[in-house]
mmCIF file of C-alpha atoms (C1' of nucleotides) in Angstrom:
data_model
loop_
_atom_site.group_PDB
_atom_site.id
_atom_site.type_symbol
_atom_site.label_atom_id
_atom_site.label_comp_id
_atom_site.label_asym_id
_atom_site.label_seq_id
_atom_site.Cartn_x
_atom_site.Cartn_y
_atom_site.Cartn_z
ATOM 1 C CA MET G 1 -5.026 -71.965 -1.313
ATOM 2 C CA ASN G 2 -6.511 -72.098 2.122
ATOM 3 C CA LYS G 3 -9.252 -69.744 1.148
ATOM 4 C CA PRO G 4 -11.375 -69.711 4.302
ATOM 5 C CA CYS G 5 -8.370 -68.606 6.281
ATOM 6 C CA ALA G 6 -8.687 -65.239 4.578
ATOM 7 C CA GLN G 7 -11.048 -64.176 7.320
ATOM 8 C CA HIS G 8 -8.004 -63.830 9.510
ATOM 9 C CA ALA G 9 -7.546 -60.382 8.130
ATOM 10 C CA HIS G 10 -8.961 -57.736 10.439
ATOM 11 C CA PRO G 11 -11.294 -56.127 7.976
ATOM 12 C CA HIS G 12 -12.943 -53.561 10.133
ATOM 13 C CA ARG G 13 -10.344 -51.006 10.946
ATOM 14 C CA LEU G 14 -11.567 -47.559 10.050
ATOM 15 C CA VAL G 15 -9.958 -45.115 7.787
ATOM 16 C CA GLN G 16 -9.562 -41.543 8.939
ATOM 17 C CA GLN G 17 -11.516 -40.031 6.110
ATOM 18 C CA SER G 18 -15.243 -39.678 6.331
ATOM 19 C CA LEU G 19 -17.442 -40.556 3.438
ATOM 20 C CA SER G 20 -18.220 -36.890 2.925
ATOM 21 C CA ASP G 21 -14.505 -36.120 2.735
ATOM 22 C CA LEU G 22 -14.296 -38.615 -0.057
ATOM 23 C CA THR G 23 -17.338 -37.466 -1.960
ATOM 24 C CA GLN G 24 -15.985 -33.941 -1.709
ATOM 25 C CA LYS G 25 -12.872 -35.107 -3.495
ATOM 26 C CA LEU G 26 -15.083 -36.526 -6.203
ATOM 27 C CA ARG G 27 -16.763 -33.157 -6.559
ATOM 28 C CA ASP G 28 -13.369 -31.442 -6.689
ATOM 29 C CA GLY G 29 -12.428 -33.727 -9.533
ATOM 30 C CA ASP G 30 -15.589 -32.931 -11.453
ATOM 31 C CA ARG G 31 -16.918 -36.422 -10.991
ATOM 32 C CA LYS G 32 -20.475 -37.290 -10.265
ATOM 33 C CA ILE G 33 -21.504 -38.583 -6.879
ATOM 34 C CA THR G 34 -23.203 -41.804 -7.841
ATOM 35 C CA GLY G 35 -24.501 -44.652 -5.762
ATOM 36 C CA PRO G 36 -21.867 -47.150 -6.847
ATOM 37 C CA ARG G 37 -19.072 -44.682 -6.173
ATOM 38 C CA GLN G 38 -20.200 -43.890 -2.685
ATOM 39 C CA ALA G 39 -20.724 -47.558 -1.975
ATOM 40 C CA ILE G 40 -17.263 -48.489 -3.224
ATOM 41 C CA LEU G 41 -15.591 -45.773 -1.202
ATOM 42 C CA ASP G 42 -17.574 -46.789 1.843
ATOM 43 C CA VAL G 43 -16.446 -50.391 1.493
ATOM 44 C CA LEU G 44 -12.821 -49.335 1.177
ATOM 45 C CA ARG G 45 -13.210 -47.067 4.170
ATOM 46 C CA ARG G 46 -14.340 -50.001 6.298
ATOM 47 C CA HIS G 47 -11.487 -52.290 5.342
ATOM 48 C CA ALA G 48 -7.910 -51.937 6.433
ATOM 49 C CA ASN G 49 -6.436 -54.274 3.845
ATOM 50 C CA PRO G 50 -6.272 -53.850 0.087
ATOM 51 C CA LEU G 51 -9.306 -55.355 -1.652
ATOM 52 C CA THR G 52 -9.736 -56.908 -5.076
ATOM 53 C CA ASN G 53 -12.503 -55.795 -7.393
ATOM 54 C CA LYS G 54 -14.324 -59.006 -6.669
ATOM 55 C CA GLU G 55 -13.983 -58.521 -2.923
ATOM 56 C CA ILE G 56 -15.353 -55.028 -3.225
ATOM 57 C CA HIS G 57 -18.208 -56.356 -5.279
ATOM 58 C CA ALA G 58 -18.944 -59.011 -2.692
ATOM 59 C CA ALA G 59 -18.767 -56.495 0.134
ATOM 60 C CA LEU G 60 -21.420 -54.314 -1.456
ATOM 61 C CA GLY G 61 -24.661 -55.280 0.139
ATOM 62 C CA LYS G 62 -27.742 -53.290 -0.726
ATOM 63 C CA GLU G 63 -25.753 -51.057 -3.039
ATOM 64 C CA ASP G 64 -24.946 -53.910 -5.382
ATOM 65 C CA CYS G 65 -23.590 -52.851 -8.723
ATOM 66 C CA ASP G 66 -22.036 -54.369 -11.787
ATOM 67 C CA LEU G 67 -18.480 -55.682 -11.649
ATOM 68 C CA ALA G 68 -17.612 -53.708 -14.758
ATOM 69 C CA THR G 69 -18.712 -50.566 -12.968
ATOM 70 C CA ILE G 70 -16.311 -51.356 -10.159
ATOM 71 C CA TYR G 71 -13.459 -51.944 -12.563
ATOM 72 C CA ARG G 72 -14.175 -48.657 -14.277
ATOM 73 C CA ASN G 73 -14.469 -46.782 -11.034
ATOM 74 C CA MET G 74 -11.259 -48.151 -9.640
ATOM 75 C CA HIS G 75 -9.486 -46.699 -12.645
ATOM 76 C CA THR G 76 -11.216 -43.413 -12.120
ATOM 77 C CA LEU G 77 -10.481 -43.321 -8.402
ATOM 78 C CA GLU G 78 -6.889 -44.318 -8.997
ATOM 79 C CA SER G 79 -6.343 -41.569 -11.545
ATOM 80 C CA MET G 80 -7.840 -39.104 -9.089
ATOM 81 C CA GLY G 81 -5.452 -40.254 -6.398
ATOM 82 C CA LEU G 82 -8.239 -41.463 -4.129
ATOM 83 C CA VAL G 83 -7.089 -45.066 -4.124
ATOM 84 C CA LYS G 84 -3.795 -46.818 -4.665
ATOM 85 C CA ARG G 85 -3.368 -49.966 -6.695
ATOM 86 C CA TYR G 86 -1.300 -52.872 -5.429
ATOM 87 C CA ASP G 87 -0.197 -56.050 -7.118
ATOM 88 C CA PHE G 88 0.542 -59.009 -4.888
ATOM 89 C CA GLY G 89 1.369 -61.191 -7.842
ATOM 90 C CA ASP G 90 -1.693 -63.406 -7.710
ATOM 91 C CA GLY G 91 -3.228 -61.948 -10.809
ATOM 92 C CA ALA G 92 -5.766 -59.682 -9.150
ATOM 93 C CA ALA G 93 -5.286 -55.982 -8.539
ATOM 94 C CA ARG G 94 -5.962 -54.735 -5.024
ATOM 95 C CA PHE G 95 -6.970 -51.285 -3.887
ATOM 96 C CA GLU G 96 -6.495 -49.266 -0.751
ATOM 97 C CA LEU G 97 -7.830 -45.870 0.133
ATOM 98 C CA VAL G 98 -5.154 -43.184 0.041
ATOM 99 C CA GLU G 99 -4.798 -41.594 3.472
ATOM 100 C CA GLY G 100 -5.447 -37.932 2.931
ATOM 101 C CA GLU G 101 -3.235 -35.575 0.976
ATOM 102 C CA THR G 102 -0.050 -36.733 2.657
ATOM 103 C CA ASP G 103 -0.306 -40.357 1.666
ATOM 104 C CA HIS G 104 2.375 -42.072 3.641
ATOM 105 C CA HIS G 105 4.350 -44.322 1.347
ATOM 106 C CA HIS G 106 4.226 -47.851 2.644
ATOM 107 C CA HIS G 107 4.497 -51.450 1.562
ATOM 108 C CA HIS G 108 2.946 -54.726 2.597
ATOM 109 C CA LEU G 109 3.840 -57.958 4.261
ATOM 110 C CA VAL G 110 1.486 -60.566 2.871
ATOM 111 C CA CYS G 111 0.882 -64.028 4.277
ATOM 112 C CA ARG G 112 1.440 -66.593 1.544
ATOM 113 C CA VAL G 113 -1.316 -68.741 2.980
ATOM 114 C CA CYS G 114 -4.223 -66.586 4.091
ATOM 115 C CA GLN G 115 -3.300 -63.290 2.459
ATOM 116 C CA THR G 116 -3.379 -61.411 5.728
ATOM 117 C CA VAL G 117 -1.761 -58.057 5.080
ATOM 118 C CA VAL G 118 0.465 -56.138 7.463
ATOM 119 C CA GLU G 119 1.500 -52.629 6.576
ATOM 120 C CA VAL G 120 5.241 -52.130 6.575
ATOM 121 C CA GLU G 121 6.607 -48.765 7.584
ATOM 122 C CA GLY G 122 9.837 -47.424 6.214
ATOM 123 C CA CYS G 123 11.132 -47.747 2.728
ATOM 124 C CA PHE G 124 14.782 -48.380 2.071
ATOM 125 C CA PRO G 125 14.371 -48.567 -1.687
ATOM 126 C CA ALA G 126 13.298 -44.948 -1.736
ATOM 127 C CA GLU G 127 16.879 -44.062 -0.888
ATOM 128 C CA LEU G 128 18.049 -46.144 -3.805
ATOM 129 C CA GLU G 129 15.845 -44.404 -6.306
ATOM 130 C CA SER G 130 17.914 -41.264 -6.654
ATOM 131 C CA ALA G 131 21.086 -43.295 -6.829
ATOM 132 C CA LEU G 132 19.619 -45.420 -9.579
ATOM 133 C CA ALA G 133 18.362 -42.419 -11.457
ATOM 134 C CA THR G 134 21.857 -40.982 -11.492
ATOM 135 C CA ARG G 135 23.705 -44.177 -12.247
ATOM 136 C CA HIS G 136 21.472 -45.282 -15.111
ATOM 137 C CA ALA G 137 20.234 -41.906 -16.286
ATOM 138 C CA PHE G 138 16.635 -42.871 -15.688
ATOM 139 C CA THR G 139 14.046 -40.285 -14.736
ATOM 140 C CA GLU G 140 10.780 -40.522 -12.830
ATOM 141 C CA VAL G 141 12.028 -43.519 -10.920
ATOM 142 C CA SER G 142 9.614 -45.264 -8.609
ATOM 143 C CA HIS G 143 9.458 -48.761 -7.262
ATOM 144 C CA ARG G 144 7.193 -51.535 -6.176
ATOM 145 C CA LEU G 145 7.983 -53.600 -3.123
ATOM 146 C CA GLU G 146 6.033 -56.383 -1.524
ATOM 147 C CA PHE G 147 7.019 -58.808 1.197
ATOM 148 C CA PHE G 148 5.650 -62.310 1.499
ATOM 149 C CA GLY G 149 5.737 -64.838 4.277
ATOM 150 C CA VAL G 150 3.659 -67.085 6.476
ATOM 151 C CA CYS G 151 1.770 -65.374 9.262
ATOM 152 C CA PRO G 152 1.753 -66.751 12.814
ATOM 153 C CA ARG G 153 -1.794 -67.978 12.572
ATOM 154 C CA CYS G 154 -1.219 -69.932 9.402
ATOM 155 C CA ARG G 155 1.917 -71.458 10.861
ATOM 156 C CA THR G 156 0.191 -72.797 13.962
ATOM 157 C CA ASP G 157 -3.234 -73.601 12.591
ATOM 158 C CA ALA G 158 -3.880 -77.228 11.880
ATOM 159 C CA PRO G 159 -4.757 -77.530 8.194
ATOM 160 C CA THR G 160 -8.034 -79.142 9.197
ATOM 161 C CA THR G 161 -8.998 -76.069 11.171
ATOM 162 C CA ALA G 162 -10.065 -74.374 7.983
ATOM 163 C CA MET O 1 2.565 -47.934 -25.398
ATOM 164 C CA ASN O 2 5.514 -47.121 -27.631
ATOM 165 C CA LYS O 3 5.837 -50.725 -28.647
ATOM 166 C CA PRO O 4 8.496 -50.445 -31.362
ATOM 167 C CA CYS O 5 10.807 -48.811 -28.872
ATOM 168 C CA ALA O 6 11.148 -52.197 -27.213
ATOM 169 C CA GLN O 7 14.005 -52.962 -29.531
ATOM 170 C CA HIS O 8 16.093 -50.628 -27.448
ATOM 171 C CA ALA O 9 16.805 -53.497 -25.105
ATOM 172 C CA HIS O 10 20.158 -55.087 -25.862
ATOM 173 C CA PRO O 11 18.914 -58.619 -26.361
ATOM 174 C CA HIS O 12 22.134 -60.301 -27.289
ATOM 175 C CA ARG O 13 24.221 -60.415 -24.181
ATOM 176 C CA LEU O 14 25.336 -63.928 -23.457
ATOM 177 C CA VAL O 15 24.788 -65.929 -20.357
ATOM 178 C CA GLN O 16 27.689 -67.755 -18.791
ATOM 179 C CA GLN O 17 26.109 -71.152 -18.984
ATOM 180 C CA SER O 18 26.471 -73.276 -22.078
ATOM 181 C CA LEU O 19 23.533 -75.112 -23.500
ATOM 182 C CA SER O 20 25.076 -78.401 -22.402
ATOM 183 C CA ASP O 21 25.377 -77.101 -18.837
ATOM 184 C CA LEU O 22 21.665 -76.478 -18.940
ATOM 185 C CA THR O 23 20.652 -79.774 -20.482
ATOM 186 C CA GLN O 24 22.804 -81.486 -17.871
ATOM 187 C CA LYS O 25 20.692 -79.826 -15.210
ATOM 188 C CA LEU O 26 17.628 -81.198 -16.920
ATOM 189 C CA ARG O 27 19.151 -84.665 -16.787
ATOM 190 C CA ASP O 28 20.020 -84.198 -13.103
ATOM 191 C CA GLY O 29 16.402 -83.369 -12.475
ATOM 192 C CA ASP O 30 15.208 -86.473 -14.280
ATOM 193 C CA ARG O 31 13.667 -84.449 -17.039
ATOM 194 C CA LYS O 32 13.785 -85.363 -20.672
ATOM 195 C CA ILE O 33 15.885 -83.385 -23.093
ATOM 196 C CA THR O 34 13.316 -82.390 -25.655
ATOM 197 C CA GLY O 35 13.481 -80.088 -28.607
ATOM 198 C CA PRO O 36 11.238 -77.419 -27.130
ATOM 199 C CA ARG O 37 13.194 -77.410 -23.868
ATOM 200 C CA GLN O 38 16.541 -76.965 -25.520
ATOM 201 C CA ALA O 39 15.117 -74.294 -27.770
ATOM 202 C CA ILE O 40 13.607 -72.382 -24.859
ATOM 203 C CA LEU O 41 16.800 -72.524 -22.828
ATOM 204 C CA ASP O 42 18.787 -71.429 -25.848
ATOM 205 C CA VAL O 43 16.543 -68.444 -26.364
ATOM 206 C CA LEU O 44 16.874 -67.428 -22.720
ATOM 207 C CA ARG O 45 20.630 -67.876 -22.938
ATOM 208 C CA ARG O 46 20.799 -65.394 -25.801
ATOM 209 C CA HIS O 47 18.780 -62.707 -24.095
ATOM 210 C CA ALA O 48 19.929 -60.577 -21.215
ATOM 211 C CA ASN O 49 16.507 -59.328 -20.217
ATOM 212 C CA PRO O 50 13.572 -61.271 -18.786
ATOM 213 C CA LEU O 51 11.271 -62.570 -21.521
ATOM 214 C CA THR O 52 7.548 -63.256 -21.545
ATOM 215 C CA ASN O 53 6.188 -66.576 -22.737
ATOM 216 C CA LYS O 54 5.019 -64.899 -25.874
ATOM 217 C CA GLU O 55 8.408 -63.334 -26.501
ATOM 218 C CA ILE O 56 10.069 -66.691 -26.063
ATOM 219 C CA HIS O 57 7.585 -68.173 -28.472
ATOM 220 C CA ALA O 58 8.301 -65.473 -31.018
ATOM 221 C CA ALA O 59 12.045 -65.885 -30.596
ATOM 222 C CA LEU O 60 11.855 -69.571 -31.435
ATOM 223 C CA GLY O 61 12.643 -69.837 -35.099
ATOM 224 C CA LYS O 62 12.949 -73.275 -36.606
ATOM 225 C CA GLU O 63 12.250 -74.915 -33.258
ATOM 226 C CA ASP O 64 8.762 -73.495 -33.116
ATOM 227 C CA CYS O 65 6.531 -75.105 -30.534
ATOM 228 C CA ASP O 66 3.132 -74.595 -28.959
ATOM 229 C CA LEU O 67 2.595 -71.714 -26.545
ATOM 230 C CA ALA O 68 1.086 -74.098 -24.029
ATOM 231 C CA THR O 69 4.272 -76.104 -24.123
ATOM 232 C CA ILE O 70 6.239 -73.006 -23.264
ATOM 233 C CA TYR O 71 3.915 -72.190 -20.376
ATOM 234 C CA ARG O 72 4.269 -75.716 -19.040
ATOM 235 C CA ASN O 73 8.009 -75.722 -19.452
ATOM 236 C CA MET O 74 8.469 -72.418 -17.716
ATOM 237 C CA HIS O 75 6.757 -73.896 -14.679
ATOM 238 C CA THR O 76 8.975 -76.931 -14.892
ATOM 239 C CA LEU O 77 12.154 -74.913 -15.312
ATOM 240 C CA GLU O 78 11.139 -72.586 -12.509
ATOM 241 C CA SER O 79 10.500 -75.439 -10.107
ATOM 242 C CA MET O 80 13.893 -76.872 -11.014
ATOM 243 C CA GLY O 81 15.538 -73.559 -10.281
ATOM 244 C CA LEU O 82 16.763 -73.109 -13.833
ATOM 245 C CA VAL O 83 14.816 -69.919 -14.419
ATOM 246 C CA LYS O 84 13.438 -67.182 -12.237
ATOM 247 C CA ARG O 85 10.026 -65.637 -12.656
ATOM 248 C CA TYR O 86 9.521 -61.884 -12.537
ATOM 249 C CA ASP O 87 6.404 -59.794 -12.508
ATOM 250 C CA PHE O 88 6.681 -56.257 -13.810
ATOM 251 C CA GLY O 89 3.040 -55.600 -13.199
ATOM 252 C CA ASP O 90 1.901 -55.555 -16.805
ATOM 253 C CA GLY O 91 0.064 -58.841 -16.543
ATOM 254 C CA ALA O 92 2.652 -61.042 -18.215
ATOM 255 C CA ALA O 93 5.197 -63.153 -16.367
ATOM 256 C CA ARG O 94 8.815 -62.803 -17.425
ATOM 257 C CA PHE O 95 11.629 -65.288 -17.099
ATOM 258 C CA GLU O 96 15.359 -65.041 -16.729
ATOM 259 C CA LEU O 97 17.943 -67.784 -16.663
ATOM 260 C CA VAL O 98 19.342 -68.352 -13.183
ATOM 261 C CA GLU O 99 23.079 -67.732 -13.158
ATOM 262 C CA GLY O 100 24.634 -70.951 -11.936
ATOM 263 C CA GLU O 101 24.260 -72.396 -8.466
ATOM 264 C CA THR O 102 25.003 -69.135 -6.703
ATOM 265 C CA ASP O 103 22.216 -67.115 -8.237
ATOM 266 C CA HIS O 104 22.935 -63.577 -7.250
ATOM 267 C CA HIS O 105 19.811 -61.980 -5.893
ATOM 268 C CA HIS O 106 19.029 -58.916 -7.932
ATOM 269 C CA HIS O 107 16.187 -56.682 -8.975
ATOM 270 C CA HIS O 108 15.310 -54.665 -12.034
ATOM 271 C CA LEU O 109 14.998 -51.114 -13.186
ATOM 272 C CA VAL O 110 12.423 -51.100 -15.951
ATOM 273 C CA CYS O 111 11.770 -48.283 -18.392
ATOM 274 C CA ARG O 112 8.098 -47.362 -18.288
ATOM 275 C CA VAL O 113 8.140 -46.603 -21.985
ATOM 276 C CA CYS O 114 10.206 -49.193 -23.836
ATOM 277 C CA GLN O 115 10.592 -51.824 -21.130
ATOM 278 C CA THR O 116 14.352 -51.752 -21.279
ATOM 279 C CA VAL O 117 15.599 -53.623 -18.244
ATOM 280 C CA VAL O 118 18.655 -52.761 -16.172
ATOM 281 C CA GLU O 119 19.779 -55.145 -13.479
ATOM 282 C CA VAL O 120 20.051 -53.547 -10.079
ATOM 283 C CA GLU O 121 22.729 -54.763 -7.706
ATOM 284 C CA GLY O 122 22.271 -54.691 -3.985
ATOM 285 C CA CYS O 123 19.158 -55.345 -2.039
ATOM 286 C CA PHE O 124 18.265 -53.273 0.968
ATOM 287 C CA PRO O 125 14.961 -55.034 1.619
ATOM 288 C CA ALA O 126 16.844 -58.250 2.363
ATOM 289 C CA GLU O 127 18.017 -56.578 5.561
ATOM 290 C CA LEU O 128 14.442 -55.751 6.409
ATOM 291 C CA GLU O 129 13.216 -59.277 6.046
ATOM 292 C CA SER O 130 14.583 -60.604 9.304
ATOM 293 C CA ALA O 131 13.395 -57.532 11.144
ATOM 294 C CA LEU O 132 9.922 -58.010 9.711
ATOM 295 C CA ALA O 133 9.909 -61.690 10.531
ATOM 296 C CA THR O 134 10.656 -60.874 14.149
ATOM 297 C CA ARG O 135 8.337 -57.932 14.482
ATOM 298 C CA HIS O 136 5.302 -59.582 12.908
ATOM 299 C CA ALA O 137 6.090 -63.211 13.707
ATOM 300 C CA PHE O 138 6.060 -64.146 10.054
ATOM 301 C CA THR O 139 8.220 -66.973 8.755
ATOM 302 C CA GLU O 140 9.694 -67.678 5.326
ATOM 303 C CA VAL O 141 9.757 -64.014 4.505
ATOM 304 C CA SER O 142 10.791 -63.014 1.029
ATOM 305 C CA HIS O 143 10.106 -59.966 -1.059
ATOM 306 C CA ARG O 144 9.563 -58.688 -4.521
ATOM 307 C CA LEU O 145 11.053 -55.407 -5.634
ATOM 308 C CA GLU O 146 10.959 -53.718 -8.984
ATOM 309 C CA PHE O 147 11.971 -50.228 -10.008
ATOM 310 C CA PHE O 148 10.377 -48.282 -12.804
ATOM 311 C CA GLY O 149 11.362 -45.155 -14.630
ATOM 312 C CA VAL O 150 12.022 -43.636 -18.022
ATOM 313 C CA CYS O 151 15.304 -44.596 -19.655
ATOM 314 C CA PRO O 152 17.570 -41.997 -21.289
ATOM 315 C CA ARG O 153 16.670 -43.110 -24.783
ATOM 316 C CA CYS O 154 12.958 -42.796 -24.238
ATOM 317 C CA ARG O 155 13.393 -39.402 -22.675
ATOM 318 C CA THR O 156 15.287 -37.941 -25.612
ATOM 319 C CA ASP O 157 13.710 -39.782 -28.529
ATOM 320 C CA ALA O 158 11.204 -37.848 -30.530
ATOM 321 C CA PRO O 159 7.915 -39.766 -30.456
ATOM 322 C CA THR O 160 7.996 -39.890 -34.244
ATOM 323 C CA THR O 161 11.360 -41.649 -34.180
ATOM 324 C CA ALA O 162 9.622 -44.921 -33.519
ATOM 325 C "C1'" DC T 1 19.075 -102.360 -31.583
ATOM 326 C "C1'" DC T 2 14.367 -102.604 -30.276
ATOM 327 C "C1'" DA T 3 10.301 -102.475 -27.321
ATOM 328 C "C1'" DC T 4 7.887 -100.335 -23.780
ATOM 329 C "C1'" DG T 5 6.311 -97.183 -20.104
ATOM 330 C "C1'" DT T 6 6.483 -92.542 -18.909
ATOM 331 C "C1'" DC T 7 6.964 -88.093 -19.810
ATOM 332 C "C1'" DC T 8 6.075 -84.460 -23.172
ATOM 333 C "C1'" DT T 9 3.740 -82.056 -26.936
ATOM 334 C "C1'" DG T 10 0.046 -80.134 -29.863
ATOM 335 C "C1'" DC T 11 -4.465 -78.823 -30.126
ATOM 336 C "C1'" DA T 12 -8.547 -76.963 -28.553
ATOM 337 C "C1'" DA T 13 -11.407 -75.827 -24.964
ATOM 338 C "C1'" DT T 14 -11.597 -73.370 -20.761
ATOM 339 C "C1'" DC T 15 -10.755 -70.166 -16.996
ATOM 340 C "C1'" DG T 16 -10.271 -65.880 -14.322
ATOM 341 C "C1'" DG T 17 -9.365 -61.107 -14.391
ATOM 342 C "C1'" DT T 18 -10.159 -57.176 -17.050
ATOM 343 C "C1'" DT T 19 -11.879 -54.330 -20.802
ATOM 344 C "C1'" DT T 20 -15.198 -52.496 -24.051
ATOM 345 C "C1'" DG T 21 -19.437 -51.318 -27.148
ATOM 346 C "C1'" DC T 22 -23.817 -49.910 -26.724
ATOM 347 C "C1'" DA T 23 -28.231 -48.378 -25.192
ATOM 348 C "C1'" DA T 24 -30.632 -46.965 -21.157
ATOM 349 C "C1'" DA T 25 -30.421 -44.493 -16.749
ATOM 350 C "C1'" DT T 26 -28.811 -40.751 -13.914
ATOM 351 C "C1'" DG T 27 -26.411 -36.574 -11.952
ATOM 352 C "C1'" DG T 28 -26.320 -31.882 -11.698
ATOM 353 C "C1'" DA T 29 -25.856 -27.377 -14.045
ATOM 354 C "C1'" DA T 30 -28.689 -24.139 -16.491
ATOM 355 C "C1'" DT E 1 -37.662 -28.997 -15.050
ATOM 356 C "C1'" DT E 2 -34.875 -29.613 -19.125
ATOM 357 C "C1'" DC E 3 -30.959 -31.262 -21.192
ATOM 358 C "C1'" DC E 4 -26.416 -33.200 -22.053
ATOM 359 C "C1'" DA E 5 -22.399 -35.348 -20.549
ATOM 360 C "C1'" DT E 6 -21.254 -38.843 -17.591
ATOM 361 C "C1'" DT E 7 -22.150 -43.251 -15.716
ATOM 362 C "C1'" DT E 8 -24.231 -47.751 -15.420
ATOM 363 C "C1'" DG E 9 -25.752 -52.524 -16.666
ATOM 364 C "C1'" DC E 10 -25.391 -56.086 -19.674
ATOM 365 C "C1'" DA E 11 -23.108 -59.000 -22.676
ATOM 366 C "C1'" DA E 12 -19.469 -59.958 -25.537
ATOM 367 C "C1'" DA E 13 -14.728 -59.842 -26.196
ATOM 368 C "C1'" DC E 14 -9.886 -59.980 -24.668
ATOM 369 C "C1'" DC E 15 -5.692 -61.698 -22.825
ATOM 370 C "C1'" DG E 16 -2.583 -64.374 -20.185
ATOM 371 C "C1'" DA E 17 -2.617 -68.684 -18.420
ATOM 372 C "C1'" DT E 18 -4.247 -73.516 -17.514
ATOM 373 C "C1'" DT E 19 -5.959 -78.067 -18.604
ATOM 374 C "C1'" DG E 20 -7.952 -82.581 -20.780
ATOM 375 C "C1'" DC E 21 -6.951 -85.601 -24.041
ATOM 376 C "C1'" DA E 22 -4.880 -88.306 -27.600
ATOM 377 C "C1'" DG E 23 -0.853 -88.908 -30.194
ATOM 378 C "C1'" DG E 24 4.342 -88.667 -30.182
ATOM 379 C "C1'" DA E 25 9.032 -88.597 -28.304
ATOM 380 C "C1'" DC E 26 12.632 -89.767 -24.839
ATOM 381 C "C1'" DG E 27 15.578 -93.031 -22.884
ATOM 382 C "C1'" DT E 28 15.956 -97.107 -19.958
ATOM 383 C "C1'" DG E 29 16.074 -101.962 -19.735
ATOM 384 C "C1'" DG E 30 16.117 -105.849 -22.266
#
DNA sequence: CCACGTCCTGCAATCGGTTTGCAAATGGAA
DNA sequence: TTCCATTTGCAAACCGATTGCAGGACGTGG
């Protein structure tokens, strides 16, 4: 709901990695440097918030490519550790570029109304993981954490503003 | 993957609430006591772990009813606070009976292989919520947290055991 | 105990996100 | 430049979930 409000997100923060850094990683993984791949990575590089496949597709201008190609590539990029998949519970996967080798583990605070995403530093659950592993004899324990709320803009905006 | 292993879950723990407790809540909410509703609640009452719509449908024996009816009822029951919806990230919503008025906030530790679910007490992120609300000026902040790992049975079982 | 209005159900069509089969196009090593 | 594995585009299929509609059930009020 409140779709147009989605523009509130600040989509133009840059990511440290250059496009050539990224294509190099493709090479290292024995993947071909194709137009769609470069375009997808470039789109992700330009956006600070996690994007859905459809959003990526829409953001591709000249370098338009098939949606199926994006879906396939997101799997590829994810398995290569170039992007990270997030699930905000609205039925669409979202992807964010992984920040270099030392990806800093973080979570998100998502506005229930306009989907604006704020990165949340710190991760208490990480401390719980080892405890859980011991207590329940589970191995390879990881977790998924997402926060939701209403962002200041969506609280003050008149509904008609949209 | 490893579907048959799903039986590892101990599906027959009982829930405190009696079926009449539950139907009373339906009455209190001005909802009709129908066959499908009683059957669904009864199924949830018999299972300790969160169930998908399809699992609920399969668990209905004599009281078989349409899948769409289950979907609709899960929305109804959720909005009435009778059940809680969980998302383990596999694309299918899961539902658990809410334990009385004082639903104790908990999370889950889910086996990546057989989907066995262990309830996790305690909730560190809850402490973070107020801090986040202040720092980012968000309101109505909540969170979603799920743990994943490999349970002891799935670690030791020979793959052929299934 | 019955009639009636409203809520609920079954069925089938539909939807949105995602996946897949297949043939043509392309990257990049030889 | 040649060649083969990978990748792409297209279309169909998939899957969980939703919805329109007509018939059926619940339960209140008579």
